[in-house]
Short mmCIF file of C-alpha atoms in Angstrom, two decimals:
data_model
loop_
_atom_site.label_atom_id
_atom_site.label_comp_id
_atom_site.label_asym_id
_atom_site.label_seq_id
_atom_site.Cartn_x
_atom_site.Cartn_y
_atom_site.Cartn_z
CA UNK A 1 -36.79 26.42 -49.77
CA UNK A 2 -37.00 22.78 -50.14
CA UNK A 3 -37.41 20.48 -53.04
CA UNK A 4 -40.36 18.16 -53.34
CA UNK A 5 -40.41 15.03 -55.84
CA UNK A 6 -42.88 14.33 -58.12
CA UNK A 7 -43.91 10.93 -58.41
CA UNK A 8 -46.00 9.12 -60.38
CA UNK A 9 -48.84 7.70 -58.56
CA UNK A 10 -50.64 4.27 -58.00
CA UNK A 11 -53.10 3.65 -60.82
CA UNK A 12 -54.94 0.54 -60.27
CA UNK A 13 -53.78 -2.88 -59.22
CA UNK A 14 -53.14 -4.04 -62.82
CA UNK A 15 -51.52 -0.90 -64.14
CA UNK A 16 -47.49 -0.74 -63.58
CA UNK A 17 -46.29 1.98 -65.75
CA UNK A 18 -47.70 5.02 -67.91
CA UNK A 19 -46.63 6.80 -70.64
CA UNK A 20 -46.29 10.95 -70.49
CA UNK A 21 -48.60 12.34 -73.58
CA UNK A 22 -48.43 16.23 -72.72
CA UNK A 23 -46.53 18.51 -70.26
CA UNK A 24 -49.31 20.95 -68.97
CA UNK A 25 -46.42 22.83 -67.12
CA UNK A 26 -42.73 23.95 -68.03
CA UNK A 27 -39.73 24.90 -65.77
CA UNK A 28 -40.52 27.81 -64.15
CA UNK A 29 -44.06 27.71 -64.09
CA UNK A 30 -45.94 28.15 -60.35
CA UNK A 31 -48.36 25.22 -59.58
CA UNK A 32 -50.96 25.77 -57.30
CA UNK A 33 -51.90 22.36 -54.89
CA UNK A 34 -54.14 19.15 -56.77
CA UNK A 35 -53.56 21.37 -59.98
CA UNK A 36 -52.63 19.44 -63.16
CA UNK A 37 -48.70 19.04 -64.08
CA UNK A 38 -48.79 16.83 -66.90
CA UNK A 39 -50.94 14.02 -68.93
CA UNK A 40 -50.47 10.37 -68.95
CA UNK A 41 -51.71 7.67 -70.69
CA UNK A 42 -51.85 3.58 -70.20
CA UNK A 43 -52.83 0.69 -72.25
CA UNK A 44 -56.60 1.90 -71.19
CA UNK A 45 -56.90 4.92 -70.18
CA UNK A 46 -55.74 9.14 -70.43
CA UNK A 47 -55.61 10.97 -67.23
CA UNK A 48 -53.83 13.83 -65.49
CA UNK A 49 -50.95 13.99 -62.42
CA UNK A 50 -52.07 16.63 -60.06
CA UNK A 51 -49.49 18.52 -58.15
CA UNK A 52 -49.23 17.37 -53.91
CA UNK A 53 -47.94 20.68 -53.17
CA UNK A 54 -47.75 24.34 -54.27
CA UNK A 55 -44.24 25.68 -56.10
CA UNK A 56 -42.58 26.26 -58.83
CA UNK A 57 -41.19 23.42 -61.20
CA UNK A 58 -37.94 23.77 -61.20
CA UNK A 59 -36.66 20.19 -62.84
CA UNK A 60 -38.71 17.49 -65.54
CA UNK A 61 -37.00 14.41 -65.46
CA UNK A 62 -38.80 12.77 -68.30
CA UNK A 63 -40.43 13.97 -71.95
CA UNK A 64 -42.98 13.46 -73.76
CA UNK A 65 -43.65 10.00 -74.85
CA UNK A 66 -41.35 8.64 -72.46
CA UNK A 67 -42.41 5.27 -69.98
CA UNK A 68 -42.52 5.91 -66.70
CA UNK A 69 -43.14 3.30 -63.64
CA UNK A 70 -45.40 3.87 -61.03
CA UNK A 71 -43.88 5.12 -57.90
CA UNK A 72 -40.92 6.61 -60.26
CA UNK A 73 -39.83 10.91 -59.33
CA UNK A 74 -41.06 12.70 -63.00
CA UNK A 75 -40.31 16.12 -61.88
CA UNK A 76 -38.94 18.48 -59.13
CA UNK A 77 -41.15 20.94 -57.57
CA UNK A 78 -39.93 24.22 -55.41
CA UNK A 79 -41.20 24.68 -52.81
CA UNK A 80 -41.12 26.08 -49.26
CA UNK A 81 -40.00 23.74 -46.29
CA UNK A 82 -43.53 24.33 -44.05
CA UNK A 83 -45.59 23.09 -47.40
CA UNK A 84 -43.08 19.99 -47.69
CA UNK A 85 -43.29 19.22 -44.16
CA UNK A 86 -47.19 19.27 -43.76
CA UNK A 87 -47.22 16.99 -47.42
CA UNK A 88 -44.89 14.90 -46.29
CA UNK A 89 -47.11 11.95 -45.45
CA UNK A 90 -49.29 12.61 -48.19
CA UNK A 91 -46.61 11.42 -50.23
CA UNK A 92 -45.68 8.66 -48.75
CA UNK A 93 -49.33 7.35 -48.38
CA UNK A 94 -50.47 8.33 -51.62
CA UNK A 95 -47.74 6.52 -54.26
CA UNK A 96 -48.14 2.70 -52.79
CA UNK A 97 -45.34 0.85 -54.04
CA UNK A 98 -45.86 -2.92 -55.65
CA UNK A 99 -43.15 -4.03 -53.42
CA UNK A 100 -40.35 -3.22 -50.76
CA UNK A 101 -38.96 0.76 -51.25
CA UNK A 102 -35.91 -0.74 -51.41
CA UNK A 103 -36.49 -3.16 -54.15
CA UNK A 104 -38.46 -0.45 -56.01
CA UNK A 105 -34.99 1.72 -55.61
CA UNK A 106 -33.12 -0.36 -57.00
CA UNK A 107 -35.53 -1.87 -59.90
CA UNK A 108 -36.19 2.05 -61.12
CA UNK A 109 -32.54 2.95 -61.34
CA UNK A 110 -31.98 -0.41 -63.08
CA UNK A 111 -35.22 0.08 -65.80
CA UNK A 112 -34.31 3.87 -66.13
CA UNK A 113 -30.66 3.10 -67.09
CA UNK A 114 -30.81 0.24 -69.40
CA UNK A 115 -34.97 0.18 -70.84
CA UNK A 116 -33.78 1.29 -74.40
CA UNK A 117 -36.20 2.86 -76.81
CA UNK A 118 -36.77 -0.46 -79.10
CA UNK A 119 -39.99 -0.26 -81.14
CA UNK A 120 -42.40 -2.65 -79.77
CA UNK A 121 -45.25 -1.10 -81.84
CA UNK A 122 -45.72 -3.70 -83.99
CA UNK A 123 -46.88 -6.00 -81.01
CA UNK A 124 -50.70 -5.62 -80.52
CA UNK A 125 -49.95 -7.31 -77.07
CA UNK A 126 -49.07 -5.03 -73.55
CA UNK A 127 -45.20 -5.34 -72.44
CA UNK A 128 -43.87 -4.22 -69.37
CA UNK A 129 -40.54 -1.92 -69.70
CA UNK A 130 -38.74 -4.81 -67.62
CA UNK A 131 -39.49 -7.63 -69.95
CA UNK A 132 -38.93 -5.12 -73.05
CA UNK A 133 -35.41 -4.80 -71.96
CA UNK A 134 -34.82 -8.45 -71.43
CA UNK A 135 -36.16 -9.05 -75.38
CA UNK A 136 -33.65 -6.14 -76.44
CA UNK A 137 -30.66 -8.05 -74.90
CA UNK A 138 -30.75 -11.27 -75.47
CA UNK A 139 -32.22 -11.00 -78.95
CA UNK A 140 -35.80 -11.52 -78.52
CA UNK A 141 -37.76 -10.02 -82.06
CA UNK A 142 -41.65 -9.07 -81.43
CA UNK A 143 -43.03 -11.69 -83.17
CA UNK A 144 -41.52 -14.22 -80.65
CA UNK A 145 -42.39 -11.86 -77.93
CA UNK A 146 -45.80 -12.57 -79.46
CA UNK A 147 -45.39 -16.53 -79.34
CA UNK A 148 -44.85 -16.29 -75.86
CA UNK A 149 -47.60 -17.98 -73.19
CA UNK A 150 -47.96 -15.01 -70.53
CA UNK A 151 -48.56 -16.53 -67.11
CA UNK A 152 -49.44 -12.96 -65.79
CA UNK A 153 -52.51 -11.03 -65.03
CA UNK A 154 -54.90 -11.07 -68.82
CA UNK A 155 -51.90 -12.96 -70.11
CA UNK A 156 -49.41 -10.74 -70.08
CA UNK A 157 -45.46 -12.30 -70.28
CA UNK A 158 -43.85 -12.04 -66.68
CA UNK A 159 -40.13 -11.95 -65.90
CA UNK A 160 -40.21 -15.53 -65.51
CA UNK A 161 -41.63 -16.66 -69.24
CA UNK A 162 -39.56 -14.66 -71.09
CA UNK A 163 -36.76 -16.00 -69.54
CA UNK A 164 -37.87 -19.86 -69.47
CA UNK A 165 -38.55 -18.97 -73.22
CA UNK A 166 -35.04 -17.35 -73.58
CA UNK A 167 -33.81 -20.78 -71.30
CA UNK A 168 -35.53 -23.65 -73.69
CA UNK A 169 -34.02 -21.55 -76.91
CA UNK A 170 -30.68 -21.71 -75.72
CA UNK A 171 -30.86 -25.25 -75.77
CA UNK A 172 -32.55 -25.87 -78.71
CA UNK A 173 -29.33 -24.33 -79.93
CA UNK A 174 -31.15 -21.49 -81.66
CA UNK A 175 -30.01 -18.06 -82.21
CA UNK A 176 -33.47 -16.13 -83.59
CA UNK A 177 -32.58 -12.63 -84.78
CA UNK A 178 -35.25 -12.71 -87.22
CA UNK A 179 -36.26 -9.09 -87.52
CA UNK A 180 -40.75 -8.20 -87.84
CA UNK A 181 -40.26 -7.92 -91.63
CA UNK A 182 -38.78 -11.00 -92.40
CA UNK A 183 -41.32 -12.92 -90.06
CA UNK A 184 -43.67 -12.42 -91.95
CA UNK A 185 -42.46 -12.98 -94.93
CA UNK A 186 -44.50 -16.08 -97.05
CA UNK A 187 -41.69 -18.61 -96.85
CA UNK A 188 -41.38 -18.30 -92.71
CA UNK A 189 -45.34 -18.58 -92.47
CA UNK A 190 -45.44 -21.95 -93.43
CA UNK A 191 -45.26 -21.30 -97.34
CA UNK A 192 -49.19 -19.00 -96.75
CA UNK A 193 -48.80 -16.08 -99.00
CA UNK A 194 -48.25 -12.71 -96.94
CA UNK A 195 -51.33 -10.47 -96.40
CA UNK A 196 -50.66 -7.30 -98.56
CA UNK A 197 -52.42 -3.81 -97.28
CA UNK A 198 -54.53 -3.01 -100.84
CA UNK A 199 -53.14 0.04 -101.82
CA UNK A 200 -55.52 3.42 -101.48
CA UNK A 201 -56.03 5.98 -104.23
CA UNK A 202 -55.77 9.54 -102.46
CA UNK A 203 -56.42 12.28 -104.77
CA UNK A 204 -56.25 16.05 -104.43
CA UNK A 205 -59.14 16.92 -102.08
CA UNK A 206 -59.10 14.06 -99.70
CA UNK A 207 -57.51 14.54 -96.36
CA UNK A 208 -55.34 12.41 -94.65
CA UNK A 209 -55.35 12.01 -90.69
CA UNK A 210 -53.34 9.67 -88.31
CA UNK A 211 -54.46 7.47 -86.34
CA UNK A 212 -54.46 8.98 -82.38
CA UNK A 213 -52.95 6.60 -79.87
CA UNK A 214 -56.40 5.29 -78.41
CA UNK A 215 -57.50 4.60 -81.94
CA UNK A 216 -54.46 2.53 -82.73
CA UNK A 217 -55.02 0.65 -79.48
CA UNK A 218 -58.37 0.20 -80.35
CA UNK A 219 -57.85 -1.67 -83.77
CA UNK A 220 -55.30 -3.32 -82.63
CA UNK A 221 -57.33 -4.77 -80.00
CA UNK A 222 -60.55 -5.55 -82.39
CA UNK A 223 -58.12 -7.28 -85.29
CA UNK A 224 -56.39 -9.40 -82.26
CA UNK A 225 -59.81 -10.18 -81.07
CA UNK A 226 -61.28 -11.79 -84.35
CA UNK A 227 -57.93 -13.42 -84.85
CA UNK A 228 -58.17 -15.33 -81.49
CA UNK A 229 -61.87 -15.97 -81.15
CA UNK A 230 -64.06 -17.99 -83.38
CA UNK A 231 -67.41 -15.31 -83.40
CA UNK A 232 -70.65 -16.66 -83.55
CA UNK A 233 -74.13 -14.83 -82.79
CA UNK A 234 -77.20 -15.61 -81.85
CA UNK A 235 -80.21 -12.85 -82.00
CA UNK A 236 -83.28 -13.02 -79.42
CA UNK A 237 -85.86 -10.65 -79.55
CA UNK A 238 -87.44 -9.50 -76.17
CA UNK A 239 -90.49 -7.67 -75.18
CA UNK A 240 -89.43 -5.08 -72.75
CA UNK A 241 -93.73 -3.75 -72.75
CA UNK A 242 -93.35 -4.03 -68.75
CA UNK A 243 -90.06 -2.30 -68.13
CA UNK A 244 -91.02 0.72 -70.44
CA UNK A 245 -94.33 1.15 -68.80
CA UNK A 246 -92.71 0.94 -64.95
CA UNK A 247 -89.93 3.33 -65.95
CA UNK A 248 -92.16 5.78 -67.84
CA UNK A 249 -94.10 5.86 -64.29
CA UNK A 250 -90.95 5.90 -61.66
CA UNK A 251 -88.21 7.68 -63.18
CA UNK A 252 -89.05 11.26 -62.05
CA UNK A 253 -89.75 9.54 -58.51
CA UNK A 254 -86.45 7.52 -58.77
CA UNK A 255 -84.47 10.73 -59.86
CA UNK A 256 -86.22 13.30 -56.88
CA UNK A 257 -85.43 10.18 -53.99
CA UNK A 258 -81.89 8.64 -55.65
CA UNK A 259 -80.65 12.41 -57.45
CA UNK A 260 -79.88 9.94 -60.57
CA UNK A 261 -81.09 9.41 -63.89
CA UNK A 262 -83.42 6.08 -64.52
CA UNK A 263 -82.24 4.85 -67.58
CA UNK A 264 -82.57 1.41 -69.24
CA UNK A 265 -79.32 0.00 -69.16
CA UNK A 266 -79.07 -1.01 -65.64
CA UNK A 267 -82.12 -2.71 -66.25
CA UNK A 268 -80.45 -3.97 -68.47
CA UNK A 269 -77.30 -5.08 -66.90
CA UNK A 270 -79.36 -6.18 -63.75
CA UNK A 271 -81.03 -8.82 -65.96
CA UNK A 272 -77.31 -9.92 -67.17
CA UNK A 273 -75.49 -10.42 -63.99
CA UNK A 274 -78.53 -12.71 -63.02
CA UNK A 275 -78.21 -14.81 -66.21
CA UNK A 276 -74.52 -15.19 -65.59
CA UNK A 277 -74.65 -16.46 -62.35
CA UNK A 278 -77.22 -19.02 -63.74
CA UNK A 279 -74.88 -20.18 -66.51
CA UNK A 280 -70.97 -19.11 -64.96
CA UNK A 281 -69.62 -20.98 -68.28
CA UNK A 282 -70.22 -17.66 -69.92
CA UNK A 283 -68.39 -15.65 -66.68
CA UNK A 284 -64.71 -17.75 -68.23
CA UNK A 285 -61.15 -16.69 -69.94
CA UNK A 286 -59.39 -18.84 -71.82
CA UNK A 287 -55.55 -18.83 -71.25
CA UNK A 288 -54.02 -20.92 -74.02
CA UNK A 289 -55.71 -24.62 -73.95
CA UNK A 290 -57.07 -23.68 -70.09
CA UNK A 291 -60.69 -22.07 -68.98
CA UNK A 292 -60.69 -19.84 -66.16
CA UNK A 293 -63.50 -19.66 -64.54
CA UNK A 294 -63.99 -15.88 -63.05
CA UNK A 295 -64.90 -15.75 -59.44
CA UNK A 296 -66.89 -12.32 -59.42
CA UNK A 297 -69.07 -11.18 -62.10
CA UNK A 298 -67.40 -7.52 -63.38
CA UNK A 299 -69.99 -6.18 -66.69
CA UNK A 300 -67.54 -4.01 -68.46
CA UNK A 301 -70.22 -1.27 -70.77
CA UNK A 302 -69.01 -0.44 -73.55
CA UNK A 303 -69.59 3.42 -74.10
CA UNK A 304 -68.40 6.36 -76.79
CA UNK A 305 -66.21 9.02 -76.45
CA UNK A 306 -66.23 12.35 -77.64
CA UNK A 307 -63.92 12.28 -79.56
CA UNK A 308 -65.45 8.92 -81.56
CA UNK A 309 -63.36 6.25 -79.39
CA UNK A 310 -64.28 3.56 -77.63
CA UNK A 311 -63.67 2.92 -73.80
CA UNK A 312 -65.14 -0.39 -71.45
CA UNK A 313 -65.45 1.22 -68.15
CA UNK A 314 -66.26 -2.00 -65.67
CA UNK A 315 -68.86 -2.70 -62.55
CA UNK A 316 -67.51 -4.51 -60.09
CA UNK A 317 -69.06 -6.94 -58.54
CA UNK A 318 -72.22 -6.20 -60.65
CA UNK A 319 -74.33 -9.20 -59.35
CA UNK A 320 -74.27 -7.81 -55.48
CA UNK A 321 -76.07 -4.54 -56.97
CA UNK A 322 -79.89 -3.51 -56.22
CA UNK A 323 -81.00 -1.71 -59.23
CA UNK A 324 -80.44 1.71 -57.27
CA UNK A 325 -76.66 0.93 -56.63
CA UNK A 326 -76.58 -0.64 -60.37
CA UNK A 327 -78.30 2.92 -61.52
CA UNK A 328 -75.08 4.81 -59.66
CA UNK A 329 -72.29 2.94 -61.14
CA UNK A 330 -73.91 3.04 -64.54
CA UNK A 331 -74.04 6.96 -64.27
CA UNK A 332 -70.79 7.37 -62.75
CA UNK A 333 -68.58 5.77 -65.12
CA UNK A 334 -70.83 6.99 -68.21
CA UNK A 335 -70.36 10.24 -67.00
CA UNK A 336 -66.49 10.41 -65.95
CA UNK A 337 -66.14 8.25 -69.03
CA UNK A 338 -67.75 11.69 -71.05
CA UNK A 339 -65.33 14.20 -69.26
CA UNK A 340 -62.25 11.64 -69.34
CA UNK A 341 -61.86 11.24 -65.76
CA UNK A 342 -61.74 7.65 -66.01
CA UNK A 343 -58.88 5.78 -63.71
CA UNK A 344 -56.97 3.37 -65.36
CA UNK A 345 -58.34 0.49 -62.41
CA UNK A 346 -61.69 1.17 -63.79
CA UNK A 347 -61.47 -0.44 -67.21
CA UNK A 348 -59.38 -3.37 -65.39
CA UNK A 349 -60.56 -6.78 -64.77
CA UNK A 350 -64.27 -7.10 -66.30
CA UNK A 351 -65.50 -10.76 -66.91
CA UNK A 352 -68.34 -9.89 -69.70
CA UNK A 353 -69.49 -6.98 -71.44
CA UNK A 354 -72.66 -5.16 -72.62
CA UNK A 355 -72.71 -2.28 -75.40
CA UNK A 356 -75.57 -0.32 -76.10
CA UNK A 357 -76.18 0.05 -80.06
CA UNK A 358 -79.20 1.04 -80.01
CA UNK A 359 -78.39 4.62 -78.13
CA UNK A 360 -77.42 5.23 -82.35
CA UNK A 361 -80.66 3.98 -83.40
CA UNK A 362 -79.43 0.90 -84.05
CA UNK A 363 -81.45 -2.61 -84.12
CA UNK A 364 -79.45 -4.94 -83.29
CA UNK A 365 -75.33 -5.79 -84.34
CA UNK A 366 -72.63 -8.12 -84.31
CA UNK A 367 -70.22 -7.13 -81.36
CA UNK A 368 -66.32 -8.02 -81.44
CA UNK A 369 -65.33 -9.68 -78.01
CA UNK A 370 -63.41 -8.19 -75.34
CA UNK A 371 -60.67 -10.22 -74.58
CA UNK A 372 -59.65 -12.26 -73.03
CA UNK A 373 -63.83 -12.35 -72.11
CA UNK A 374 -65.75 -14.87 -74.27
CA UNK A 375 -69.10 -13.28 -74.84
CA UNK A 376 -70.42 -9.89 -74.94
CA UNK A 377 -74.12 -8.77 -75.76
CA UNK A 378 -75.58 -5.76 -77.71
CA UNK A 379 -78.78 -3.80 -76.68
CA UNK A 380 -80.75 -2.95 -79.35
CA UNK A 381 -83.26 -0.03 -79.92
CA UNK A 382 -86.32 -0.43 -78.37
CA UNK A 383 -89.07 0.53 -80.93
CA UNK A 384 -93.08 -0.31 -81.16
CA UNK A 385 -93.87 -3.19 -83.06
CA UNK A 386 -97.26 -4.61 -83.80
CA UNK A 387 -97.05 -8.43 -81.85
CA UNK A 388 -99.43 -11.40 -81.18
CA UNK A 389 -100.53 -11.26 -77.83
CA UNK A 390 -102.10 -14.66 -76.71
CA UNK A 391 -104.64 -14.41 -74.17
CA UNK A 392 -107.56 -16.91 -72.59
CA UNK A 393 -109.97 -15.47 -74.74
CA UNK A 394 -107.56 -15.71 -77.80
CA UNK A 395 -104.78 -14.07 -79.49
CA UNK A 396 -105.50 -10.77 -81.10
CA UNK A 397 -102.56 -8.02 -82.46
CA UNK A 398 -101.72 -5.25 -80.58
CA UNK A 399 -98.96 -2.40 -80.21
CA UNK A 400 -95.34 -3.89 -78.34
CA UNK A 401 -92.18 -2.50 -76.98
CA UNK A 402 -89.70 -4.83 -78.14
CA UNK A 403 -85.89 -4.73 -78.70
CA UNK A 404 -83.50 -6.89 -79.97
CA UNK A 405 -80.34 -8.82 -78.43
CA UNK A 406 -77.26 -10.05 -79.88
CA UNK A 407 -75.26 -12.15 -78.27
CA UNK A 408 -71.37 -12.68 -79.71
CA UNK A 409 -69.62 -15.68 -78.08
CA UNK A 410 -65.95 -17.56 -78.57
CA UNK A 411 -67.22 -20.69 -80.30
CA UNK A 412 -63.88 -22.38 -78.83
CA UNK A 413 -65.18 -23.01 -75.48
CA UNK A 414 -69.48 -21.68 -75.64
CA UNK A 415 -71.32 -23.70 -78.04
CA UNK A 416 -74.34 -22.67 -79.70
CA UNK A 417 -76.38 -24.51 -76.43
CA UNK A 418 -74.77 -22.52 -73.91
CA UNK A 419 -74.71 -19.08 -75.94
CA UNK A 420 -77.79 -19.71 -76.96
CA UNK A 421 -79.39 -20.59 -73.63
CA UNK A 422 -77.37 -17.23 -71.60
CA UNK A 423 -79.17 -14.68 -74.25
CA UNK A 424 -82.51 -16.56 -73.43
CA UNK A 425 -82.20 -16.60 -70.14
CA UNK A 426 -81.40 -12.63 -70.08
CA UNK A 427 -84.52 -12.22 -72.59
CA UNK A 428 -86.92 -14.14 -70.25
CA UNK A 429 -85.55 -11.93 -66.86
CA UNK A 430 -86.21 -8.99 -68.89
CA UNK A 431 -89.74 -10.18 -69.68
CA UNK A 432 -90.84 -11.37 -66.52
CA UNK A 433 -89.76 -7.63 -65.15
CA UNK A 434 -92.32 -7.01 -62.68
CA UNK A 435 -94.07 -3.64 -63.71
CA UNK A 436 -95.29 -3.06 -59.66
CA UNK A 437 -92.01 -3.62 -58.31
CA UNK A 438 -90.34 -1.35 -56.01
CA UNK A 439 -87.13 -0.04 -56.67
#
């Protein structure tokens, strides 16, 4: 018999550690091959860790809830030598490690010895275990964690700015051990009175439920959003008469030749990766009082769970897509995004987003951004309208297809020109949609 470790695996380029949600197997149990061993969740994303190998699982190293690093051994597995032996390079291959095995050795020992359980919750930003344990010993409360500039991928605070931060307070001569409670009390805010949570009557028949972790993230996210961006919208209203009539005559053609679904939104999103590489000032981050300009255009589409949450599954590279290969992404993360077979990597790195309200009937809305993005538009429903049509003969009123677009932008760094123009120029692609075109 031989003994076969369990490691967590690469999850995307972005993602560096996941948290264990649910133990599908105990000691003892037999696993068969790819079968699930436990759940994990990231800052995105839920997803399972298959099994490499068939055996019994004799040791878990970690519980539930606890933060693992990728590349890190979560469990022992049993198994025979021959089974080891022919998975052997599977392991290796499979878990790519973010830098030199030794290193990695070393740093996982380090983080799994001294990473304490400190409460970070009430941080609506993303903190690696490594820079966690840094704040814990020197001092470092959450709402300075919060202060901090992150030089690191979407912002986040690297090794090196917590301790330049930890450097410049030192000598300042200042010794913060301010804990979250008394930050924000009114006095430390710059005399501002302290937002109070307006107390809610519960009586005898209504129910209370928590919060699941995805939800949490969610508002989290949304309240950070509006706190960082200045919203403003600006509402275009399209006639998609054209795009209707060619879809209502190629879609069972498109579905027999392609084997996918025709449906509007990568249309849709075709018509916004074209507008953004006509005006790049809406493809842009901001990082503290810099723009970043985004080199590829990424849509993230914004799309429902079953469960009610939300999830921004992203295209790469969107604006090197025909419509057929923009057809096959939009399926294949709608539908993995349904069954919750999403990988972490593919909610990472999108530039500008699209959500469809008017799957729900709606007509148009006002969309929160997704940062650290600066625009994102919502699809409305398409419904017949009675419209003036001009012709050479004159204008007479007749029956439309026409939909609505809203267009959220950060009003720090689009003005009303720019966010104006973008929505425009999507609304005239759409309209100018060829209804002989070959797809």
């Amino acid at each position: 018999m031989a003994k076969f470790e369990l490691k967590l695996p690469k999850m995307g380029e972005s993602v560096a550690e996941a948290t264990i949600t649910n133990w599908l197997k105990e000691v003892g149990d037999t696993i068969e091959m790819d079968e699930a061993v436990l759940e994990i969740a990231t800052d995105k994303v839920d997803s399972e860790v298959p099994s490499e190998v068939s055996g019994i699982l004799v040791e878990k190293l970690f519980g539930k809830d606890d933060l693992v690093q990728v590349g890190q051994t979560i469990a022992i597995i049993e198994t025979d030598a021959a089974s080891v032996s022919e998975n052997s390079s599977v392991t290796s291959s499979a878990v790519e490690m973010p830098i030199a095995k030794t290193e990695v050795a070393k740093t996982v020992e380090a983080t799994k010895e001294t990473v304490a359980p400190a409460d970070f919750s009430g941080s609506d930003k993303f903190f690696s275990p490594l820079v966690k344990n840094i704040a814990k010993e020197e001092g470092v409360s959450v709402a300075e964690l919060d202060s901090i500039s992150g030089s690191g991928k979407d912002g986040r605070v690297t090794k090196e700015d917590i301790l330049n931060f930890i450097k410049n307070k030192s000598n300042t001569a200042q010794t913060v051990t301010t804990s979250v409670a008394e930050v924000l009390q009114p006095e430390t805010r710059n005399s501002q009175p302290a937002t109070k949570a307006i107390p809610v009557s519960v009586n005898g028949g209504d129910e209370i439920i928590e919060m699941d972790r995805m939800r949490k993230l969610i508002s989290g996210y949304m309240v950070a959003s509006v706190q960082t961006s200045a919203h403003v919208q600006s509402f275009i209203e399209v006639d998609v008469t054209n795009i209707v009539k060619w879809r209502t005559k190629v879609k069972d053609a498109f579905e027999k030749r392609e084997g996918e679904k025709l449906t509007f939104t990568p249309i849709m999103m075709e018509a916004v990766a074209k507008a953004l590489k006509d005006f790049p000032g809406m493809n842009i981050s901001v990082d503290g009082d810099y723009i970043i300009k985004k080199k590829n255009i990424n849509l993230g589409m914004a799309a429902a769970l079953p469960n009610g949450n939300l999830i921004v599954p992203v295209i790469k590279n969107a604006d090197q897509l025909n419509l057929v290969g923009m057809a096959k992404a939009v399926n294949d993360l709608g539908n993995r995004a349904k069954a919750g077979k999403l990988k972490p990597d593919d909610t990472q790195g999108g530039t500008y987003t699209v959500t469809n309200v008017g799957t729900f009937g709606s007509v148009f809305g006002t969309p929160i951004i997704n940062q650290p993005q600066v625009g994102i538009l919502a699809l409305g429903a398409i419904r017949k309208v009675p419209a003036v049509i001009e012709t050479p003969e004159g204008d007479f009123i007749g029956i439309r297809q026409k939909m609505f677009l809203s267009h959220s932008y950060d009003h720090r760094v689009v003005d009303g020109a720019l966010g104006g123009s973008f929505v425009k120029r999507v609304a005239d692609y759409l309209e100018a949609f060829d209804v002989n075109r070959e797809y």
